[in-house]
Short mmCIF file of C-alpha atoms and ligand atoms in Angstrom, two decimals:
data_model
loop_
_atom_site.label_atom_id
_atom_site.label_comp_id
_atom_site.label_asym_id
_atom_site.label_seq_id
_atom_site.Cartn_x
_atom_site.Cartn_y
_atom_site.Cartn_z
CA MET A 1 -36.04 -1.33 -52.62
CA ASN A 2 -36.02 -4.70 -50.85
CA ARG A 3 -38.03 -7.80 -51.79
CA ALA A 4 -40.62 -7.45 -49.13
CA TRP A 5 -41.52 -3.88 -50.09
CA LEU A 6 -41.86 -4.93 -53.79
CA ILE A 7 -44.24 -7.73 -52.99
CA GLU A 8 -46.09 -5.48 -50.61
CA LEU A 9 -46.53 -2.94 -53.46
CA LEU A 10 -47.29 -5.58 -56.07
CA LEU A 11 -50.83 -6.19 -54.63
CA PRO A 12 -52.37 -2.65 -54.56
CA GLY A 13 -50.71 -2.28 -57.97
CA LEU A 14 -52.42 -5.22 -59.22
CA TYR A 15 -55.71 -4.02 -57.62
CA LEU A 16 -55.26 -0.72 -59.30
CA ILE A 17 -54.65 -2.24 -62.73
CA VAL A 18 -57.79 -4.43 -62.50
CA ALA A 19 -59.80 -1.27 -61.23
CA LEU A 20 -58.58 0.61 -64.24
CA PHE A 21 -59.39 -2.24 -66.64
CA LEU A 22 -62.90 -2.83 -65.32
CA GLY A 23 -63.53 0.95 -65.10
CA LEU A 24 -62.76 1.46 -68.63
CA LEU A 25 -64.64 -1.80 -69.71
CA VAL A 26 -68.11 -1.23 -67.66
CA GLY A 27 -67.76 2.29 -66.47
CA ASN A 28 -67.85 3.79 -62.87
CA LEU A 29 -63.95 3.98 -62.85
CA GLY A 30 -64.19 5.97 -59.52
CA TRP A 31 -66.01 3.27 -57.62
CA TRP A 32 -63.74 0.61 -59.00
CA LEU A 33 -60.59 2.63 -57.52
CA VAL A 34 -62.26 3.13 -54.33
CA LEU A 35 -62.80 -0.63 -54.17
CA ALA A 36 -59.04 -1.32 -54.84
CA LEU A 37 -57.99 1.04 -52.07
CA ALA A 38 -60.47 -0.52 -49.64
CA LEU A 39 -59.17 -4.05 -50.41
CA THR A 40 -55.65 -2.80 -49.71
CA LEU A 41 -56.79 -1.09 -46.37
CA ALA A 42 -58.54 -4.14 -45.40
CA ARG A 43 -55.43 -6.27 -45.70
CA HIS A 44 -53.42 -3.77 -43.55
CA LEU A 45 -56.28 -3.62 -40.83
CA ARG A 46 -56.37 -7.36 -40.70
CA GLU A 47 -52.54 -7.64 -40.19
CA LEU A 48 -52.81 -4.94 -37.55
CA ASP A 49 -55.36 -6.91 -35.74
CA ARG A 50 -53.23 -10.07 -35.76
CA LEU A 51 -50.39 -8.10 -34.45
CA GLU A 52 -52.23 -6.65 -31.73
CA ARG A 53 -53.81 -10.04 -30.74
CA TRP A 54 -50.34 -11.68 -30.73
CA LEU A 55 -48.92 -9.05 -28.47
CA ARG A 56 -51.83 -9.10 -26.23
CA ASN A 57 -51.51 -12.94 -25.75
CA GLY A 58 -47.95 -12.63 -24.36
CA ARG A 59 -45.88 -12.79 -27.36
CA ARG A 60 -44.71 -16.19 -26.32
CA ARG A 61 -46.07 -18.22 -29.27
CA HIS A 62 -44.73 -18.15 -32.76
CA PRO A 63 -45.80 -14.83 -34.51
CA PRO A 64 -48.59 -15.16 -37.02
CA GLN A 65 -47.50 -16.16 -40.52
CA SER A 66 -47.65 -13.30 -43.14
CA TRP A 67 -46.00 -12.05 -46.28
CA GLY A 68 -44.61 -8.69 -47.58
CA VAL A 69 -43.65 -6.16 -45.19
CA TRP A 70 -45.99 -7.47 -42.47
CA GLY A 71 -44.22 -10.88 -42.63
CA GLU A 72 -40.84 -9.02 -42.08
CA VAL A 73 -42.36 -6.87 -39.20
CA PHE A 74 -43.52 -10.10 -37.45
CA GLU A 75 -40.18 -11.78 -37.91
CA HIS A 76 -37.98 -8.85 -36.73
CA TYR A 77 -40.22 -8.41 -33.66
CA TYR A 78 -40.04 -12.15 -32.84
CA ARG A 79 -36.13 -12.11 -33.18
CA LEU A 80 -35.80 -9.09 -30.92
CA GLN A 81 -38.10 -10.80 -28.44
CA ARG A 82 -36.02 -13.98 -28.52
CA ARG A 83 -32.89 -11.89 -27.93
CA TYR A 84 -34.33 -10.08 -25.10
CA TYR A 85 -35.53 -13.15 -23.33
CA LYS A 86 -32.16 -14.98 -23.69
CA ARG A 87 -30.37 -11.86 -22.05
CA LYS A 88 -32.90 -11.76 -19.30
CA LYS A 89 -32.42 -15.47 -18.70
CA ARG A 90 -28.48 -15.07 -18.70
CA LEU A 91 -28.75 -12.16 -16.33
CA ALA A 92 -31.19 -13.98 -13.95
CA ARG A 93 -28.56 -16.89 -14.05
CA VAL A 94 -25.61 -14.49 -13.06
CA ILE A 95 -27.57 -12.98 -10.27
CA HIS A 96 -28.79 -16.38 -8.95
CA GLU A 97 -25.03 -17.67 -9.05
CA PHE A 98 -23.83 -14.49 -7.32
CA ARG A 99 -26.45 -14.84 -4.70
CA GLU A 100 -25.58 -18.54 -4.13
CA SER A 101 -21.85 -17.68 -3.87
CA THR A 102 -22.42 -14.77 -1.41
CA ALA A 103 -25.01 -17.00 0.57
CA ALA A 104 -22.23 -19.64 0.85
CA MET A 105 -19.57 -17.15 2.01
CA PRO A 106 -18.42 -17.76 5.55
CA ASP A 107 -18.56 -14.05 6.23
CA GLY A 108 -21.89 -12.31 6.86
CA SER A 109 -22.75 -9.92 3.87
CA ILE A 110 -25.68 -7.45 4.16
CA VAL A 111 -26.84 -5.38 1.13
CA LEU A 112 -27.89 -1.94 2.42
CA ASP A 113 -29.69 0.97 0.60
CA SER A 114 -28.69 4.71 0.83
CA GLU A 115 -30.55 4.89 4.13
CA PHE A 116 -28.67 1.94 5.50
CA ARG A 117 -31.80 -0.20 5.32
CA ILE A 118 -31.38 -3.99 4.88
CA LYS A 119 -32.21 -5.20 1.41
CA TRP A 120 -30.76 -8.55 1.41
CA PHE A 121 -28.49 -10.76 3.65
CA ASN A 122 -26.70 -14.18 3.28
CA ASP A 123 -26.91 -17.05 5.66
CA ALA A 124 -23.80 -16.33 7.57
CA ALA A 125 -25.22 -12.84 8.41
CA ARG A 126 -28.54 -14.45 9.37
CA ASP A 127 -26.70 -16.75 11.69
CA THR A 128 -24.30 -14.26 13.17
CA LEU A 129 -26.89 -11.44 13.91
CA ARG A 130 -29.94 -13.68 14.07
CA LEU A 131 -31.67 -11.72 11.15
CA SER A 132 -35.03 -12.86 9.88
CA SER A 133 -36.39 -12.08 6.45
CA GLN A 134 -39.88 -11.31 7.88
CA ASN A 135 -38.92 -8.87 10.47
CA ASP A 136 -35.56 -7.41 9.44
CA LEU A 137 -35.80 -6.68 5.72
CA GLY A 138 -36.32 -3.08 5.35
CA GLN A 139 -35.19 -2.14 8.88
CA SER A 140 -32.17 0.25 9.29
CA ILE A 141 -29.15 -1.59 10.18
CA LEU A 142 -28.64 1.23 13.01
CA ASN A 143 -31.70 -0.28 14.68
CA LEU A 144 -30.07 -3.70 15.04
CA LEU A 145 -26.40 -2.78 15.75
CA ARG A 146 -26.77 -0.14 18.32
CA SER A 147 -23.12 0.06 19.37
CA PRO A 148 -21.99 3.76 19.64
CA ASP A 149 -18.79 2.99 17.75
CA PHE A 150 -20.66 1.30 14.92
CA MET A 151 -22.91 4.43 14.71
CA ARG A 152 -20.01 6.81 14.66
CA TYR A 153 -18.28 4.67 12.02
CA VAL A 154 -21.44 4.59 9.77
CA ARG A 155 -21.83 8.37 10.10
CA SER A 156 -18.17 9.15 9.59
CA GLY A 157 -18.30 8.26 5.90
CA ASN A 158 -14.79 6.88 6.05
CA TYR A 159 -15.10 3.08 5.61
CA GLU A 160 -11.38 2.32 4.87
CA LEU A 161 -10.98 0.13 7.99
CA PRO A 162 -13.36 -2.19 9.86
CA VAL A 163 -15.01 -1.22 13.15
CA TYR A 164 -15.12 -3.59 16.08
CA LEU A 165 -18.19 -4.20 18.19
CA MET A 166 -19.76 -6.58 20.58
CA SER A 167 -22.20 -9.16 19.19
CA PRO A 168 -25.80 -8.08 19.61
CA VAL A 169 -26.72 -11.80 20.17
CA ASP A 170 -23.84 -12.87 22.43
CA GLU A 171 -21.81 -10.34 24.41
CA SER A 172 -18.75 -12.72 24.68
CA ARG A 173 -18.15 -12.42 20.99
CA THR A 174 -16.42 -9.60 19.14
CA LEU A 175 -17.56 -8.80 15.48
CA SER A 176 -15.69 -6.80 12.82
CA ALA A 177 -17.88 -4.86 10.41
CA ARG A 178 -16.83 -3.10 7.40
CA LEU A 179 -19.05 -1.05 4.94
CA ILE A 180 -18.19 -1.23 1.24
CA PRO A 181 -19.90 1.39 -0.93
CA TYR A 182 -20.84 0.45 -4.37
CA GLY A 183 -23.09 1.40 -7.25
CA ARG A 184 -25.62 4.38 -6.63
CA GLU A 185 -25.42 4.86 -2.84
CA GLN A 186 -25.69 1.21 -1.94
CA TYR A 187 -23.60 -0.48 0.69
CA LEU A 188 -22.34 -4.00 1.39
CA LEU A 189 -21.81 -4.59 5.06
CA MET A 190 -19.26 -7.39 5.77
CA ILE A 191 -19.46 -8.95 9.15
CA ARG A 192 -16.97 -11.20 10.57
CA ASP A 193 -16.62 -13.03 14.04
CA VAL A 194 -13.00 -12.11 15.11
CA THR A 195 -13.39 -13.41 18.68
CA ARG A 196 -10.71 -16.15 18.31
CA LEU A 197 -8.25 -13.69 16.63
CA GLN A 198 -8.75 -11.02 19.44
CA ARG A 199 -8.25 -13.80 22.09
CA LEU A 200 -4.96 -14.79 20.49
CA GLN A 201 -3.94 -11.15 20.16
CA THR A 202 -4.65 -10.43 23.90
CA MET A 203 -2.91 -13.62 24.75
CA ARG A 204 0.21 -12.52 22.94
CA ARG A 205 0.06 -8.90 24.24
CA ASP A 206 -0.31 -10.29 27.90
CA PHE A 207 2.53 -12.65 27.38
CA VAL A 208 4.85 -9.84 26.03
CA ALA A 209 3.88 -7.57 28.92
CA ASN A 210 4.28 -10.31 31.70
CA ALA A 211 7.73 -11.46 30.17
CA SER A 212 8.92 -8.00 30.06
CA HIS A 213 7.92 -7.25 33.73
CA GLU A 214 9.61 -10.60 34.90
CA LEU A 215 12.77 -9.69 33.09
CA ARG A 216 12.78 -6.23 34.52
CA SER A 217 13.88 -7.21 38.14
CA PRO A 218 16.73 -9.56 37.37
CA ILE A 219 18.24 -6.82 34.94
CA THR A 220 17.96 -4.17 37.64
CA VAL A 221 19.72 -6.38 40.09
CA LEU A 222 22.49 -7.23 37.45
CA SER A 223 23.02 -3.55 36.74
CA GLY A 224 23.21 -2.67 40.44
CA TYR A 225 25.95 -5.31 40.97
CA LEU A 226 27.94 -4.28 37.99
CA GLU A 227 27.85 -0.54 39.20
CA SER A 228 29.01 -1.64 42.56
CA LEU A 229 31.85 -3.75 41.20
CA GLU A 230 32.79 -0.93 39.05
CA SER A 231 32.84 1.73 41.87
CA ALA A 232 34.69 -0.74 44.26
CA GLY A 233 37.69 -0.63 41.70
CA GLU A 234 38.71 -4.08 42.90
CA LEU A 235 38.77 -5.58 39.44
CA GLY A 236 42.02 -5.19 37.54
CA PRO A 237 42.44 -3.23 34.34
CA ASP A 238 41.86 -6.48 32.31
CA TRP A 239 38.27 -6.20 33.32
CA ASP A 240 37.67 -2.64 31.92
CA GLY A 241 36.54 -3.84 28.52
CA PRO A 242 34.21 -6.74 29.71
CA MET A 243 32.75 -4.45 32.40
CA ALA A 244 32.06 -1.68 29.80
CA GLU A 245 30.47 -4.38 27.50
CA MET A 246 28.33 -5.94 30.22
CA GLN A 247 27.02 -2.58 31.28
CA ALA A 248 26.28 -1.72 27.66
CA GLN A 249 24.29 -4.87 27.26
CA CYS A 250 22.49 -4.32 30.47
CA ARG A 251 21.49 -0.83 29.30
CA ARG A 252 20.40 -2.24 25.97
CA MET A 253 18.24 -4.91 27.66
CA THR A 254 16.56 -2.17 29.84
CA HIS A 255 15.91 -0.16 26.67
CA LEU A 256 14.45 -3.25 25.06
CA ILE A 257 12.15 -4.14 27.88
CA ASN A 258 10.95 -0.52 28.26
CA ASP A 259 10.14 -0.41 24.66
CA LEU A 260 8.50 -3.68 24.80
CA LEU A 261 6.36 -2.61 27.65
CA GLU A 262 5.46 0.64 26.03
CA LEU A 263 4.44 -1.07 22.63
CA SER A 264 2.28 -3.60 24.60
CA ARG A 265 0.60 -0.85 26.31
CA LEU A 266 -0.07 1.15 23.12
CA GLU A 267 -1.47 -1.99 21.45
CA THR A 268 -3.85 -2.63 24.31
CA GLU A 269 -5.19 0.82 24.03
CA ASP A 270 -7.48 0.40 21.06
CA ALA A 271 -9.30 3.77 21.37
CA GLU A 272 -8.04 7.14 20.20
CA ALA A 273 -5.79 9.35 22.54
CA SER A 274 -7.82 11.38 24.72
CA GLU A 275 -8.59 14.91 23.30
CA ARG A 276 -8.86 16.61 26.80
CA ALA A 277 -5.25 17.30 27.53
CA ARG A 278 -3.47 20.10 25.70
CA VAL A 279 0.28 19.30 24.82
CA GLU A 280 2.55 22.27 24.30
CA VAL A 281 4.49 20.93 21.52
CA PRO A 282 7.19 23.70 21.15
CA SER A 283 8.38 23.34 24.73
CA LEU A 284 8.16 19.53 24.67
CA LEU A 285 10.36 19.54 21.63
CA ALA A 286 12.74 22.01 23.04
CA ARG A 287 13.29 19.69 26.03
CA ILE A 288 13.67 16.66 23.69
CA VAL A 289 16.11 18.60 21.59
CA GLN A 290 18.09 19.78 24.44
CA SER A 291 18.62 16.39 26.11
CA ALA A 292 19.49 14.79 22.55
CA ARG A 293 22.28 17.36 22.33
CA ILE A 294 23.49 16.45 25.85
CA GLU A 295 23.48 12.73 25.05
CA ASP A 296 24.82 13.02 21.60
CA ARG A 297 28.49 11.92 21.69
CA GLU A 298 29.09 12.34 17.96
CA ALA A 299 28.95 16.16 17.63
CA HIS A 300 25.89 16.34 15.37
CA GLU A 301 24.51 19.77 14.68
CA ILE A 302 20.72 19.94 15.47
CA ASP A 303 18.94 22.66 13.88
CA PHE A 304 15.54 23.19 15.61
CA GLU A 305 12.62 25.37 14.55
CA ALA A 306 9.21 25.30 16.21
CA GLU A 307 6.03 27.49 15.48
CA GLU A 308 5.11 29.11 18.86
CA GLY A 309 1.57 28.62 19.82
CA LEU A 310 0.98 25.46 17.72
CA ASP A 311 -0.21 22.86 20.06
CA LEU A 312 -1.80 19.43 20.01
CA VAL A 313 -4.46 17.63 22.06
CA GLY A 314 -3.31 14.10 23.13
CA GLU A 315 -1.18 12.19 25.44
CA GLU A 316 2.15 14.10 26.27
CA GLY A 317 4.05 11.03 27.32
CA GLU A 318 3.27 9.10 24.00
CA LEU A 319 4.06 12.17 21.83
CA HIS A 320 7.23 12.61 23.75
CA SER A 321 8.19 9.17 23.04
CA ALA A 322 7.44 9.31 19.28
CA PHE A 323 9.21 12.67 18.72
CA SER A 324 12.18 11.57 20.67
CA ASN A 325 12.44 8.14 18.92
CA LEU A 326 12.48 9.96 15.44
CA ILE A 327 15.13 12.48 16.71
CA ILE A 328 17.32 9.60 18.31
CA ASN A 329 17.08 7.66 15.05
CA ALA A 330 18.26 10.66 12.95
CA LEU A 331 21.34 10.94 15.18
CA ARG A 332 21.85 7.14 15.19
CA TYR A 333 21.80 6.86 11.49
CA THR A 334 23.82 9.96 10.65
CA PRO A 335 27.60 9.90 10.65
CA SER A 336 29.47 12.18 13.07
CA GLY A 337 29.09 15.85 12.50
CA GLY A 338 26.07 15.59 10.19
CA ARG A 339 23.28 18.01 10.48
CA ILE A 340 19.76 17.20 11.63
CA ARG A 341 16.84 19.55 11.14
CA VAL A 342 13.82 19.36 13.42
CA ARG A 343 10.70 21.35 12.45
CA TRP A 344 7.27 21.90 13.97
CA ARG A 345 4.97 23.86 11.79
CA SER A 346 1.36 24.23 10.67
CA SER A 347 0.16 22.76 7.39
CA ALA A 348 -1.93 24.15 4.57
CA ASP A 349 -4.94 22.03 5.55
CA GLY A 350 -5.06 23.42 9.11
CA GLY A 351 -3.19 20.53 10.66
CA ALA A 352 0.42 20.46 11.88
CA VAL A 353 3.63 18.68 10.72
CA PHE A 354 6.43 17.44 12.82
CA GLU A 355 9.57 16.84 10.52
CA VAL A 356 12.90 15.39 11.15
CA GLN A 357 15.42 15.56 8.26
CA ASP A 358 18.80 13.95 8.40
CA GLU A 359 21.93 13.79 6.43
CA GLY A 360 22.44 10.07 7.17
CA ILE A 361 22.71 6.75 5.51
CA GLY A 362 19.25 6.58 4.03
CA ILE A 363 16.98 3.66 3.63
CA GLU A 364 16.61 1.63 0.39
CA GLU A 365 13.18 2.08 -1.12
CA LYS A 366 12.38 -1.51 -0.82
CA HIS A 367 12.75 -1.47 2.90
CA LEU A 368 10.40 1.62 3.50
CA PRO A 369 7.09 -0.28 3.69
CA PHE A 370 8.40 -2.59 6.58
CA ILE A 371 10.55 -0.24 8.75
CA THR A 372 7.56 0.31 11.02
CA GLN A 373 7.16 -3.29 11.85
CA ARG A 374 8.41 -4.63 15.17
CA PHE A 375 12.04 -5.57 15.04
CA TYR A 376 12.55 -4.82 11.37
CA ARG A 377 15.99 -3.40 10.76
CA VAL A 378 17.66 -2.72 7.44
CA ASN A 379 21.05 -3.44 9.10
CA SER A 380 20.75 -5.37 12.51
CA ALA A 381 24.38 -5.13 13.40
CA HIS A 382 24.50 -1.40 12.73
CA SER A 383 21.26 -0.71 14.73
CA ARG A 384 22.38 -2.84 17.68
CA ARG A 385 25.84 -1.07 17.69
CA GLN A 386 23.94 2.15 17.93
CA GLY A 387 21.84 0.94 20.88
CA GLY A 388 18.67 0.32 18.77
CA THR A 389 15.95 -2.09 19.81
CA GLY A 390 14.15 -2.23 16.41
CA LEU A 391 10.97 -1.08 18.33
CA GLY A 392 11.23 2.68 17.85
CA LEU A 393 9.32 3.08 14.70
CA ALA A 394 6.72 0.58 15.69
CA ILE A 395 6.02 2.84 18.85
CA VAL A 396 5.95 5.82 16.55
CA LYS A 397 3.38 4.29 14.27
CA HIS A 398 1.14 3.34 17.05
CA VAL A 399 1.32 6.89 18.82
CA LEU A 400 0.50 8.55 15.53
CA GLN A 401 -2.38 6.12 14.92
CA ARG A 402 -3.83 7.10 18.35
CA HIS A 403 -3.58 10.81 17.49
CA ARG A 404 -4.97 10.16 14.01
CA ALA A 405 -1.81 11.24 12.37
CA ARG A 406 0.14 9.89 9.46
CA LEU A 407 3.76 9.04 9.15
CA ASP A 408 5.51 9.87 5.73
CA VAL A 409 9.11 8.81 5.04
CA GLN A 410 11.24 10.10 2.21
CA SER A 411 14.74 8.64 1.85
CA THR A 412 17.72 8.37 -0.42
CA VAL A 413 20.49 6.01 0.22
CA GLY A 414 23.72 8.03 1.05
CA LYS A 415 21.96 11.31 1.35
CA GLY A 416 19.57 11.06 4.06
CA SER A 417 15.93 10.73 5.30
CA THR A 418 12.96 12.79 6.39
CA PHE A 419 10.45 11.51 8.70
CA SER A 420 7.09 13.61 8.81
CA CYS A 421 4.30 13.21 11.10
CA HIS A 422 1.10 14.83 9.65
CA PHE A 423 -1.51 15.81 12.39
CA PRO A 424 -5.05 16.45 11.32
CA ALA A 425 -6.82 19.80 12.13
CA VAL A 426 -9.00 18.21 14.75
CA ARG A 427 -5.97 17.46 16.87
CA VAL A 428 -4.34 20.94 16.62
CA ARG A 429 -4.94 24.02 18.88
CA ARG A 430 -3.51 27.33 18.31
CA ILE A 431 -2.83 30.40 20.48
CA GLU A 432 -2.34 33.69 18.79
CA VAL A 433 1.21 34.86 19.38
CA ARG A 434 1.33 38.66 19.26
CA ALA A 435 4.39 40.19 17.68
CA GLY A 436 6.42 42.64 19.77
P1 LIG B 501 16.08 0.86 15.61
O1 LIG B 501 15.98 0.75 17.15
O2 LIG B 501 16.83 -0.39 15.06
O3 LIG B 501 16.45 2.06 15.12
P2 LIG B 501 13.46 1.52 14.65
O4 LIG B 501 12.23 0.96 14.64
O5 LIG B 501 13.70 2.82 15.20
O6 LIG B 501 14.59 0.53 15.21
O7 LIG B 501 13.92 1.68 13.08
C1 LIG B 501 13.79 0.54 12.24
C2 LIG B 501 14.89 0.57 11.15
O8 LIG B 501 14.67 1.69 10.17
C3 LIG B 501 16.28 0.90 11.66
O9 LIG B 501 16.92 -0.38 12.11
C4 LIG B 501 16.98 1.50 10.52
O10 LIG B 501 17.52 0.46 9.74
C5 LIG B 501 15.98 2.36 9.82
N1 LIG B 501 15.76 3.59 10.21
C6 LIG B 501 15.06 4.29 11.02
N2 LIG B 501 15.21 5.60 11.10
C7 LIG B 501 16.23 5.82 10.14
C8 LIG B 501 17.09 6.94 9.67
N3 LIG B 501 16.61 8.21 10.03
N4 LIG B 501 17.98 6.71 8.81
C9 LIG B 501 18.23 5.65 8.23
N5 LIG B 501 17.55 4.39 8.67
C10 LIG B 501 16.61 4.65 9.46
#
């Protein structure tokens, strides 16, 4: 038993002894005992009253002084109280600092609830979207940002990438918006003005497209003259080597320009490829494989299988370019006589997969994240010798993006590579092929 309880019990004990003594001395023992109990009860009632008054008055002041168990109760309560206030203060400070730091952020941040209603926004968001605390707090963000792309983005539930929209306050400015879900169905909407970045990108794209167009005519003229010179046969055999080299370089330049033009066109098209046109993939692939077999000078074996009736919706020209780039790469990076497997089949998730597997030189794992970048080559000399431009996989990546597909690359150095394009179910169309 602790000290407080001992002291607490001492008083009623003392009352009891005195009551017993007086009862035996003057009689009426019962009444003396009742008096002792009443005195004990009176103390407890008094302390209870002090506690109640102290709690009622806001618990801010020091607790009432007391002794025994009541003294301990006041002290414990006061200590708990102080700890709670300290924690509350610390929390308030953290929230304040967090708000100050987000308020100072150059990007607009808006806190939204589960119904996408505005709960809070920082200074940058206020300036970019001209929000006002009085009118806009509690409003749905969909009432303020009415771009169809933004609405589709919010409803899609897929917030991995940002969406681009025209600023609602200045049509010449482009904003990027990204939703970040957190906590219990809360969202942070990050808004950034990307007008300058977009202008720079457009300038770069236009420059590449214009330069490529300008280069096309001189190369066509040069190729024409080279062909005429060759067919005239007036140059001696000493010129056979240089002529072949000049023609090869002209072809390479033409490839490069065509690839650059195609890439800049793909980069300009931000939206997804149209879903209106149906592309009969098996026959498209059969044509690509046939011309690859004709052009292949190194006697590769191309093993081709396609699931009949499995089609896509999209841009036929773009898909042709992506599929043939992957098949040409497999031929390019597989030594003479090697086998290449080309497959077109449906996948378990209702989508479809295009797969090219080769037995070629393979790619070291450290290069894999970069091979779809423009002009990235593992071995530039080898790529150039094979007529590569370094743009093939960049084109593939863009075409797949426009068809909501994903590129997957598995490779082992010295053994070969497998490039698979996974198309989602929304892009796949099937016709039932009846057996017999
Ligand atoms: P390139 O015109 O040089 O082939 P790509 O963009 O098509 O350019 O490919 C980029 C690089 O990725 C190539 O230079 C090559 O190093 C590597 N690569 C692509 N496909 C294969 C493959 N099937 N096997 C081995 N390496 C490959």
